[in-house]
Coordinates of C-alpha atoms in Angstrom, one line a residue:
M1 CA 0.0 0.0 -0.3
A2 CA 1.1 3.2 -1.1
P3 CA 2.0 5.8 2.3
G4 CA -0.8 8.0 3.1
I5 CA -3.7 5.4 1.2
E6 CA -5.8 3.2 3.8
A7 CA -7.0 0.2 2.8
N8 CA -10.5 -0.6 0.8
H9 CA -13.7 1.6 2.7
P10 CA -17.3 0.2 2.6
I11 CA -19.0 3.2 1.1
A12 CA -22.3 4.0 2.9
W13 CA -24.6 5.9 0.8
A14 CA -27.2 8.2 1.9
Q15 CA -30.6 6.0 2.0
G16 CA -33.7 7.8 0.3
P17 CA -37.2 6.9 1.4
A18 CA -38.1 3.5 2.1
T19 CA -41.2 3.8 -0.1
A20 CA -41.4 6.2 -3.5
P21 CA -43.4 9.3 -2.7
A22 CA -46.8 9.0 -4.6
G23 CA -48.0 10.6 -8.0
Q24 CA -45.3 11.2 -10.6
R25 CA -42.0 12.1 -10.1
P26 CA -39.1 14.6 -12.3
P27 CA -36.9 12.0 -14.4
N28 CA -33.5 10.9 -12.5
I29 CA -30.5 11.9 -15.1
I30 CA -27.4 10.0 -15.3
L31 CA -24.7 11.4 -17.0
I32 CA -22.1 8.9 -18.1
M33 CA -18.4 10.5 -19.0
A34 CA -15.6 8.6 -20.6
D35 CA -12.2 10.5 -20.8
D36 CA -10.6 10.5 -24.3
L37 CA -12.4 8.2 -26.1
G38 CA -12.4 8.4 -29.6
I39 CA -15.9 8.6 -31.8
N40 CA -14.2 5.5 -33.6
D41 CA -13.9 3.5 -30.5
I42 CA -17.8 2.6 -30.4
S43 CA -19.4 0.9 -32.6
L44 CA -22.6 3.3 -33.4
T45 CA -20.5 6.1 -34.2
G46 CA -17.4 4.2 -36.0
A47 CA -16.2 0.7 -36.1
G48 CA -15.0 -0.2 -32.4
V49 CA -11.6 -0.7 -31.1
A50 CA -9.9 -3.2 -33.8
G51 CA -13.8 -3.9 -34.6
V52 CA -14.5 -4.7 -30.7
K53 CA -18.2 -4.1 -30.3
T54 CA -19.8 -1.9 -27.9
P55 CA -23.1 -3.2 -27.9
N56 CA -24.3 -1.6 -24.3
I57 CA -23.7 2.0 -25.0
D58 CA -24.6 2.0 -28.5
A59 CA -27.8 0.8 -26.9
I60 CA -27.9 4.6 -25.4
G61 CA -28.4 5.9 -28.8
Q62 CA -30.2 2.9 -30.7
Q63 CA -32.9 3.2 -28.0
G64 CA -32.9 7.0 -27.7
V65 CA -30.8 10.1 -30.0
S66 CA -27.2 9.8 -31.3
F67 CA -26.4 13.2 -31.8
T68 CA -23.9 12.4 -35.3
N69 CA -22.2 16.6 -34.8
G70 CA -21.9 16.7 -30.8
Y71 CA -18.9 18.8 -29.8
A72 CA -16.9 18.8 -26.5
G73 CA -16.9 22.0 -24.9
N74 CA -12.5 21.9 -25.6
A75 CA -10.5 19.5 -26.5
T76 CA -8.6 18.9 -22.7
C77 CA -10.3 16.8 -20.0
A78 CA -10.6 20.0 -17.3
P79 CA -12.1 22.8 -19.5
S80 CA -13.9 20.1 -21.3
R81 CA -15.9 19.1 -18.0
A82 CA -15.9 23.0 -16.8
A83 CA -17.8 23.7 -19.9
L84 CA -20.0 20.6 -19.0
M85 CA -20.9 21.1 -15.4
T86 CA -21.8 24.7 -15.7
G87 CA -23.2 25.2 -19.4
R88 CA -21.2 27.9 -20.5
Y89 CA -18.2 28.3 -22.4
A90 CA -14.9 27.5 -19.7
T91 CA -13.4 30.5 -21.2
R92 CA -16.3 33.0 -19.6
F93 CA -14.6 32.2 -16.5
G94 CA -11.1 31.8 -17.3
Y95 CA -10.8 28.2 -17.4
E96 CA -8.3 28.0 -20.5
F97 CA -6.1 25.4 -19.7
T98 CA -5.7 22.3 -18.1
P99 CA -4.5 22.7 -14.4
T100 CA -1.2 20.9 -13.8
D101 CA -1.8 17.9 -11.9
P102 CA -0.9 18.9 -8.4
N103 CA 0.3 14.9 -7.4
V104 CA 4.2 15.2 -8.2
P105 CA 6.5 13.3 -6.0
K106 CA 7.3 15.1 -2.5
W107 CA 10.6 13.6 -2.6
F108 CA 11.3 15.3 -6.4
P109 CA 14.0 18.1 -4.6
I110 CA 13.6 20.8 -7.5
G111 CA 10.0 21.3 -7.3
L112 CA 6.5 21.8 -9.1
F113 CA 7.6 24.1 -12.1
R114 CA 10.8 22.4 -12.3
V115 CA 9.1 19.1 -13.2
D116 CA 6.7 21.0 -15.9
H117 CA 10.3 22.4 -17.9
M118 CA 11.5 18.7 -17.7
F119 CA 8.0 17.7 -18.6
A120 CA 8.7 19.6 -22.0
R121 CA 12.4 19.2 -22.5
N122 CA 11.2 15.5 -22.5
I123 CA 8.6 16.1 -25.1
A124 CA 10.9 18.0 -26.9
H125 CA 13.3 14.5 -27.2
M126 CA 10.2 12.4 -27.8
E127 CA 10.5 13.1 -31.8
T128 CA 14.4 13.3 -32.9
G129 CA 13.2 13.5 -36.5
S130 CA 10.6 16.5 -36.3
P131 CA 11.8 19.7 -36.9
H132 CA 9.1 21.1 -34.6
K133 CA 9.8 21.5 -30.9
P134 CA 7.8 22.6 -27.9
I135 CA 8.0 25.8 -26.1
F136 CA 8.4 26.7 -22.9
D137 CA 7.8 29.9 -21.1
E138 CA 10.1 30.0 -17.9
A139 CA 8.8 33.4 -16.7
A140 CA 5.0 31.9 -16.6
A141 CA 6.0 28.7 -14.6
R142 CA 8.0 30.5 -12.0
N143 CA 5.4 33.4 -11.7
A144 CA 2.6 30.5 -11.6
A145 CA -0.1 30.2 -8.5
P146 CA 0.0 27.1 -7.1
P147 CA -1.7 24.2 -8.9
G148 CA -4.2 23.6 -6.0
G149 CA -5.9 26.4 -6.6
K150 CA -6.6 26.0 -10.4
G151 CA -9.9 24.6 -10.9
M152 CA -13.4 26.5 -11.7
P153 CA -14.5 29.2 -9.4
A154 CA -16.9 28.7 -6.5
S155 CA -18.9 31.4 -8.0
E156 CA -20.3 28.7 -11.1
I157 CA -23.6 27.0 -11.0
T158 CA -23.2 23.8 -11.6
I159 CA -25.4 21.6 -13.0
A160 CA -25.8 19.8 -9.5
E161 CA -26.6 22.9 -8.0
Q162 CA -28.9 23.7 -10.4
L163 CA -31.0 20.7 -9.8
R164 CA -30.6 20.2 -5.9
T165 CA -32.7 23.3 -6.0
R166 CA -35.9 21.0 -7.4
G167 CA -35.2 18.1 -5.3
Y168 CA -32.6 16.1 -6.5
H169 CA -30.0 14.1 -4.8
T170 CA -26.9 14.4 -6.2
I171 CA -24.1 12.0 -7.0
H172 CA -20.5 12.2 -8.5
L173 CA -19.1 9.2 -9.7
G174 CA -15.2 8.9 -10.6
K175 CA -13.0 11.6 -12.2
W176 CA -13.2 15.1 -11.0
H177 CA -10.5 17.6 -12.5
L178 CA -11.7 20.9 -11.5
G179 CA -9.8 21.6 -8.9
E180 CA -9.5 20.3 -5.1
A181 CA -9.0 24.1 -3.3
S182 CA -11.3 25.3 -1.2
G183 CA -15.1 25.6 -2.9
M184 CA -14.0 23.3 -5.7
R185 CA -14.2 20.1 -4.7
P186 CA -17.6 18.7 -5.9
E187 CA -18.9 18.0 -2.4
E188 CA -18.8 22.1 -2.4
Q189 CA -20.2 22.4 -6.3
G190 CA -23.3 21.5 -5.5
F191 CA -23.1 17.4 -5.0
D192 CA -24.5 15.5 -1.8
E193 CA -22.2 12.7 -2.5
S194 CA -18.8 12.1 -4.3
L195 CA -16.6 9.1 -4.8
G196 CA -14.1 9.5 -6.3
F197 CA -10.2 11.3 -7.5
M198 CA -9.9 15.0 -7.6
I199 CA -6.6 15.1 -10.2
G200 CA -6.8 14.3 -13.9
G201 CA -5.8 10.7 -14.2
M202 CA -5.4 7.5 -12.1
K203 CA -4.0 3.7 -11.8
F204 CA -6.7 1.4 -12.5
L205 CA -4.9 -1.4 -9.8
P206 CA -1.8 -1.6 -9.1
E207 CA 0.9 -2.2 -11.9
N208 CA 1.8 -5.3 -10.0
N209 CA -1.5 -7.0 -9.4
P210 CA -2.3 -10.4 -10.8
D211 CA -5.6 -9.2 -12.5
V212 CA -4.3 -6.4 -14.7
V213 CA -2.1 -6.2 -17.8
N214 CA -0.1 -2.8 -18.5
S215 CA 1.3 -1.3 -21.7
R216 CA 3.5 1.5 -21.2
Q217 CA 4.2 4.2 -23.9
D218 CA 7.8 4.7 -23.5
F219 CA 7.8 6.7 -26.3
D220 CA 5.5 9.0 -24.2
P221 CA 6.9 11.5 -21.5
I222 CA 2.8 11.9 -19.8
D223 CA 3.0 8.3 -19.7
K224 CA 5.8 7.9 -18.0
Y225 CA 4.8 10.8 -15.9
L226 CA 1.6 9.1 -14.7
W227 CA 3.5 5.3 -14.3
A228 CA 6.1 7.4 -11.7
N229 CA 3.7 9.3 -9.7
L230 CA -0.2 8.3 -10.3
P231 CA -1.1 6.3 -6.9
F232 CA -4.3 3.4 -7.2
A233 CA -7.0 5.5 -4.5
V234 CA -10.0 7.5 -4.2
Q235 CA -11.9 9.1 -1.9
F236 CA -15.3 9.7 -0.3
N237 CA -16.5 12.8 0.4
G238 CA -13.4 14.3 1.2
G239 CA -12.4 11.8 3.1
P240 CA -9.1 10.0 3.6
R241 CA -7.8 8.2 0.5
F242 CA -8.0 4.8 0.0
A243 CA -7.5 1.9 -2.3
P244 CA -11.0 0.1 -4.1
D245 CA -11.1 -3.3 -4.2
R246 CA -11.1 -3.9 -7.9
Y247 CA -10.5 -2.9 -11.1
M248 CA -11.4 1.1 -11.3
T249 CA -13.5 1.0 -14.2
D250 CA -15.5 -2.2 -12.1
Y251 CA -15.2 -0.4 -9.0
M252 CA -16.7 2.8 -10.2
T253 CA -19.5 0.5 -11.9
E254 CA -20.3 -1.3 -8.5
Q255 CA -20.8 2.0 -6.6
A256 CA -22.9 3.5 -9.4
L257 CA -25.1 0.5 -8.7
A258 CA -25.4 0.7 -4.8
G259 CA -25.9 4.9 -5.5
I260 CA -29.2 3.8 -7.7
R261 CA -30.4 1.4 -5.1
A262 CA -30.1 3.8 -2.4
N263 CA -31.8 6.5 -4.4
R264 CA -34.7 4.7 -6.4
N265 CA -37.4 6.2 -4.4
R266 CA -36.3 9.9 -5.1
P267 CA -34.8 11.7 -7.8
F268 CA -31.2 11.5 -7.9
F269 CA -28.4 13.2 -10.6
M270 CA -25.6 11.0 -11.3
Y271 CA -22.3 12.1 -12.9
L272 CA -20.7 8.7 -13.4
A273 CA -16.9 10.0 -14.8
Y274 CA -15.1 7.0 -15.8
N275 CA -11.5 7.5 -15.6
A276 CA -11.6 4.9 -19.2
P277 CA -9.7 4.7 -21.2
H278 CA -7.3 7.7 -20.6
T279 CA -4.0 6.3 -19.9
P280 CA -2.5 4.4 -18.1
L281 CA -3.4 1.8 -20.4
Q282 CA -3.7 -0.9 -18.0
A283 CA -6.8 -3.8 -18.8
L284 CA -8.5 -6.3 -16.6
K285 CA -7.1 -9.5 -17.5
A286 CA -10.0 -10.9 -18.3
D287 CA -10.9 -8.7 -20.3
Y288 CA -7.5 -8.8 -21.9
D289 CA -8.0 -12.8 -22.6
A290 CA -11.4 -12.4 -24.2
L291 CA -9.9 -10.6 -27.4
P292 CA -7.3 -13.4 -28.5
Q293 CA -7.9 -11.9 -31.8
I294 CA -6.1 -8.4 -31.3
K295 CA -2.1 -9.7 -32.0
D296 CA -0.8 -5.9 -30.6
H297 CA -0.3 -5.8 -27.5
R298 CA -1.3 -2.2 -26.6
L299 CA -4.1 -2.0 -28.9
R300 CA -5.1 -5.3 -27.1
V301 CA -5.0 -3.4 -23.8
Y302 CA -7.0 -0.5 -24.9
A303 CA -9.9 -2.6 -26.7
A304 CA -9.8 -3.9 -23.0
M305 CA -10.1 -1.0 -21.6
V306 CA -13.1 -0.2 -23.7
R307 CA -15.2 -3.5 -23.2
A308 CA -14.7 -2.9 -19.3
L309 CA -15.8 0.4 -20.1
D310 CA -19.1 -0.9 -22.1
R311 CA -19.7 -3.6 -19.7
G312 CA -19.7 -1.2 -16.8
V313 CA -22.4 1.0 -19.3
G314 CA -24.5 -2.3 -19.7
R315 CA -24.9 -2.9 -15.5
V316 CA -25.9 0.6 -15.2
M317 CA -28.5 0.2 -17.9
A318 CA -29.8 -3.3 -16.1
E319 CA -30.0 -2.0 -12.5
L320 CA -32.5 0.9 -13.9
K321 CA -34.0 -2.1 -15.2
A322 CA -34.2 -3.8 -12.5
Q323 CA -35.4 -1.0 -9.8
S324 CA -38.5 -0.2 -11.9
L325 CA -36.6 3.0 -12.9
D326 CA -35.6 2.5 -16.3
D327 CA -38.8 4.4 -17.9
N328 CA -38.6 7.4 -15.8
T329 CA -34.4 8.1 -16.1
I330 CA -32.6 10.0 -18.6
V331 CA -29.2 8.4 -19.5
L332 CA -26.6 10.8 -21.5
F333 CA -23.1 9.1 -22.6
S334 CA -20.4 11.2 -24.5
S335 CA -16.6 11.2 -23.9
D336 CA -14.4 14.7 -22.6
N337 CA -12.6 14.9 -25.9
G338 CA -11.5 12.5 -28.8
G339 CA -9.0 10.1 -28.7
A340 CA -5.4 10.8 -27.3
N341 CA -2.2 11.4 -29.9
Y342 CA -0.2 10.1 -27.0
I343 CA -1.6 6.5 -27.0
G344 CA 0.2 5.5 -30.5
L345 CA -2.9 4.2 -32.1
R346 CA -4.0 5.7 -35.3
D347 CA -7.5 4.7 -35.9
I348 CA -9.4 6.1 -32.6
N349 CA -10.6 9.0 -34.3
R350 CA -11.1 7.9 -37.9
P351 CA -12.1 9.1 -40.5
Y352 CA -11.5 12.7 -38.5
R353 CA -8.2 14.2 -38.9
G354 CA -6.8 15.5 -35.4
W355 CA -6.4 14.2 -31.4
K356 CA -6.9 15.4 -27.8
A357 CA -5.2 19.3 -27.8
T358 CA -6.3 20.1 -31.4
F359 CA -9.3 21.4 -32.6
F360 CA -9.5 19.8 -35.3
E361 CA -12.8 17.5 -35.3
G362 CA -10.9 14.7 -34.4
G363 CA -10.6 16.3 -30.8
T364 CA -13.4 17.8 -30.3
K365 CA -16.5 15.5 -32.0
V366 CA -17.2 12.7 -29.4
P367 CA -19.9 10.1 -29.1
F368 CA -22.6 11.7 -27.4
M369 CA -26.4 10.2 -27.4
M370 CA -29.1 10.3 -25.1
R371 CA -32.1 7.9 -24.0
W372 CA -36.1 8.8 -22.8
P373 CA -37.9 6.0 -23.2
G374 CA -41.2 7.8 -24.1
Q375 CA -39.8 10.9 -24.8
I376 CA -37.2 10.1 -27.2
A377 CA -38.5 8.1 -30.7
P378 CA -35.4 4.9 -30.6
A379 CA -32.8 5.4 -33.4
T380 CA -33.2 9.1 -33.8
H381 CA -30.1 10.6 -35.6
Y382 CA -30.1 14.1 -34.8
A383 CA -27.6 16.0 -37.2
P384 CA -27.2 19.8 -36.5
P385 CA -24.0 20.8 -34.6
I386 CA -24.5 20.5 -30.4
S387 CA -21.7 20.7 -27.3
H388 CA -21.1 19.9 -24.1
F389 CA -23.1 22.6 -22.6
D390 CA -26.1 21.7 -23.8
V391 CA -26.6 19.2 -21.4
Y392 CA -26.6 21.8 -18.0
A393 CA -29.7 23.3 -19.9
T394 CA -31.1 20.6 -21.1
A395 CA -31.3 18.8 -17.5
S396 CA -32.7 21.8 -16.0
A397 CA -35.4 21.9 -18.1
V398 CA -36.6 18.4 -17.6
A399 CA -36.5 19.4 -14.0
G400 CA -37.9 22.5 -13.9
A401 CA -35.0 24.2 -13.0
P402 CA -34.9 28.4 -14.4
L403 CA -31.8 28.7 -15.9
P404 CA -29.5 31.4 -14.0
T405 CA -30.3 35.4 -15.0
D406 CA -27.2 36.6 -13.3
R407 CA -24.9 35.2 -16.4
V408 CA -25.0 34.3 -19.5
I409 CA -25.7 30.6 -20.3
D410 CA -24.8 29.2 -23.4
G411 CA -26.1 25.5 -23.8
V412 CA -29.9 25.4 -24.9
D413 CA -32.7 22.5 -24.0
L414 CA -32.1 19.8 -26.5
M415 CA -35.2 18.7 -25.8
P416 CA -37.4 20.2 -28.2
F417 CA -35.2 20.1 -31.2
V418 CA -34.8 16.4 -30.6
R419 CA -38.5 15.8 -30.5
G420 CA -39.0 18.1 -34.0
T421 CA -41.0 21.0 -32.0
A422 CA -38.6 23.9 -31.9
A423 CA -37.3 25.2 -35.5
G424 CA -34.2 26.0 -36.2
V425 CA -31.2 24.5 -35.0
P426 CA -29.6 24.7 -31.1
H427 CA -26.7 26.5 -32.6
Q428 CA -25.7 28.8 -35.5
T429 CA -22.3 29.0 -34.3
L430 CA -19.3 27.2 -32.1
F431 CA -16.4 28.3 -30.7
W432 CA -13.4 26.9 -29.3
R433 CA -10.3 28.9 -27.8
S434 CA -7.0 27.9 -26.3
G435 CA -4.1 30.5 -26.0
A436 CA -4.0 32.0 -29.7
Y437 CA -5.0 29.0 -31.0
R438 CA -9.1 29.9 -31.8
V439 CA -11.7 28.0 -33.7
V440 CA -15.5 28.5 -35.2
R441 CA -18.1 26.7 -36.8
D442 CA -20.8 28.2 -38.5
G443 CA -23.1 26.2 -40.1
D444 CA -20.8 24.1 -42.5
W445 CA -18.0 26.3 -42.5
K446 CA -15.5 26.0 -40.3
L447 CA -12.5 28.6 -39.5
Q448 CA -9.2 27.4 -37.8
S449 CA -7.2 30.4 -37.0
L450 CA -3.5 29.3 -36.0
D451 CA -1.0 31.4 -34.6
L452 CA 2.2 28.8 -34.8
P453 CA 1.9 28.1 -37.6
R454 CA 0.8 31.5 -38.3
K455 CA -2.6 30.7 -41.1
D456 CA -6.0 30.7 -41.3
L457 CA -7.5 27.3 -42.3
L458 CA -11.3 27.1 -44.0
Y459 CA -13.3 23.8 -44.3
D460 CA -16.5 23.5 -45.8
L461 CA -18.0 20.5 -43.4
K462 CA -20.8 19.7 -45.2
A463 CA -18.4 19.1 -48.9
D464 CA -15.2 18.0 -46.7
P465 CA -16.3 16.4 -43.2
T466 CA -12.6 15.5 -42.2
E467 CA -10.9 18.7 -42.7
R468 CA -8.9 17.1 -45.9
S469 CA -9.1 20.5 -47.8
D470 CA -8.2 23.9 -46.5
V471 CA -10.2 26.6 -49.0
A472 CA -10.0 29.6 -47.6
A473 CA -7.6 31.1 -50.6
A474 CA -11.3 30.6 -52.6
N475 CA -13.7 32.3 -49.9
P476 CA -11.7 34.8 -48.2
A477 CA -15.1 36.9 -47.3
V478 CA -16.0 33.8 -45.6
V479 CA -12.8 34.0 -43.7
T480 CA -12.7 37.8 -42.9
A481 CA -16.1 37.4 -41.5
L482 CA -15.6 34.5 -39.2
L483 CA -12.2 36.1 -38.4
A484 CA -14.9 38.7 -36.8
K485 CA -17.1 36.5 -35.0
L486 CA -13.8 35.0 -33.2
K487 CA -13.0 38.5 -32.3
A488 CA -16.4 39.8 -31.2
H489 CA -16.8 36.0 -29.0
D490 CA -13.1 37.1 -27.5
A491 CA -14.3 40.1 -26.3
D492 CA -16.7 38.4 -24.0
Q493 CA -13.9 36.1 -22.7
M494 CA -12.3 36.6 -19.1
P495 CA -8.6 36.0 -19.8
P496 CA -7.1 33.1 -18.7
A497 CA -7.0 33.0 -15.1
W498 CA -3.8 31.2 -15.1
A499 CA -0.7 31.2 -17.7
S500 CA 0.3 28.3 -20.8
L501 CA 3.4 27.1 -19.7
V502 CA 3.9 24.9 -22.4
R503 CA 2.9 24.8 -26.0
S504 CA 3.2 21.5 -27.9
P505 CA 3.1 20.8 -31.2
I506 CA 0.9 18.2 -32.4
A507 CA 0.9 16.0 -35.4
L508 CA -2.1 15.8 -37.4
D509 CA -2.1 12.8 -39.4
R510 CA -0.4 10.8 -37.0
P511 CA -0.1 9.5 -33.6
L512 CA 2.9 10.1 -31.2
G513 CA 5.4 7.5 -31.1
T514 CA 5.7 7.1 -35.2
T515 CA 8.0 8.2 -37.9
P516 CA 7.7 12.1 -38.3
V517 CA 6.6 12.9 -42.1
P518 CA 8.9 15.7 -43.5
G519 CA 6.1 18.8 -44.2
E520 CA 3.4 17.1 -42.1
A521 CA 0.9 19.7 -40.5
Y522 CA 0.5 20.3 -37.3
V523 CA -0.9 22.8 -35.1
Y524 CA 0.6 24.2 -31.6
W525 CA -1.0 23.7 -28.1
S526 CA -1.0 25.9 -25.3
N527 CA -1.5 24.3 -21.7

């Protein structure tokens, strides 16, 4: 057992009423979030990892609606989750960059910011054949605020706080990644109960556990950092950290089932934030052994992780049915961003270009589906663009919670659009921003405004949904109009609440760990 981590604790979820109250009650809401799941990893929205099917996740969209242009609020974990929780562009409150993980080993003598510096240097050495190197801001690092204080401000009104006003019992399970300073933890952001971890990642089992199969990516500095520093631990309501009694994905599933049973007789909101299939890549041996047809070890471990995720979703759906809650529960499923280049697998975001940490479709277009029997027709496909921040307004509307009037809420209630009772589309325009890298989608036009390399790329997503053909030169008036929209949007956003320390080059058309190609397309990402 690692220092400061206790043995497994039994969890005593707060019990709701022994019997359900008479009359109709508002629907329960379960929001299931995967971590770094590519759109091609799910068999409903792609081919599945190495052809492995995901029948339980698929069923949510098959029995409800699949949003074929569902977008993440950002292309990295924390800002995307901030948009999801608040219904707003995270840049409205300065949450522009993923905070540095505070879980730096205390024995490391040179301190957190030197660790970041080494991290950037390591990235520079990973691809010796690439002419593009990361840019580390030494001055920003020296003047940076402590990482533990970087998070979602307490002044933001979360989806959990919204639903509590309507009598919902609110539960957080899994990854938080929105800060752990005073006022930032889930228990202080509207969740009645929280079981999970505050940082951006966690091991799935101790690496020497006989039930786990590991895959290390020696070409990836992030992977090395995670293996060296991540514990295997969770907290319940801010208490001591302890080691779960099983593989993390299965543990969160098991606790979700217990939470459903405890709240079967009252309205509840459950935010089930799995950390799968984020690195470190660790699969349950039973899942790994079930996929002998996959010969590549890393791909097999990754596919086995997605298999466990799909199993967990299936068990949640089965528990709702067993508790007779199936028809009165809205279930949403998505991923915080697209698949990551740093796992070294080519196909996770196909057919789209880009990865996590880019605003190309591969980084922001995510599996996004919603099920509500009797309210959403099965096998609905909704094509107009929507965003993670629409979950906030949708959940508020079905719960009967008025939206806050003292701030801009960017999300809209999706139900009238899904039912076909609303005219128009939820969003004519969507924006993304990370430092000097800004992107706007307006109708079928998408403009990528880059500063490194300095260029404006224009794509017609109707004719070119995978962003292969830049048509900026042929459409200068469109570029000018979209740049004006970006400028107007920026004027309504806050400056970043903390500085970016590192700007990293991301090759668009190949993953990390593969050979650089002369003249390849790339973008610089700020973090």
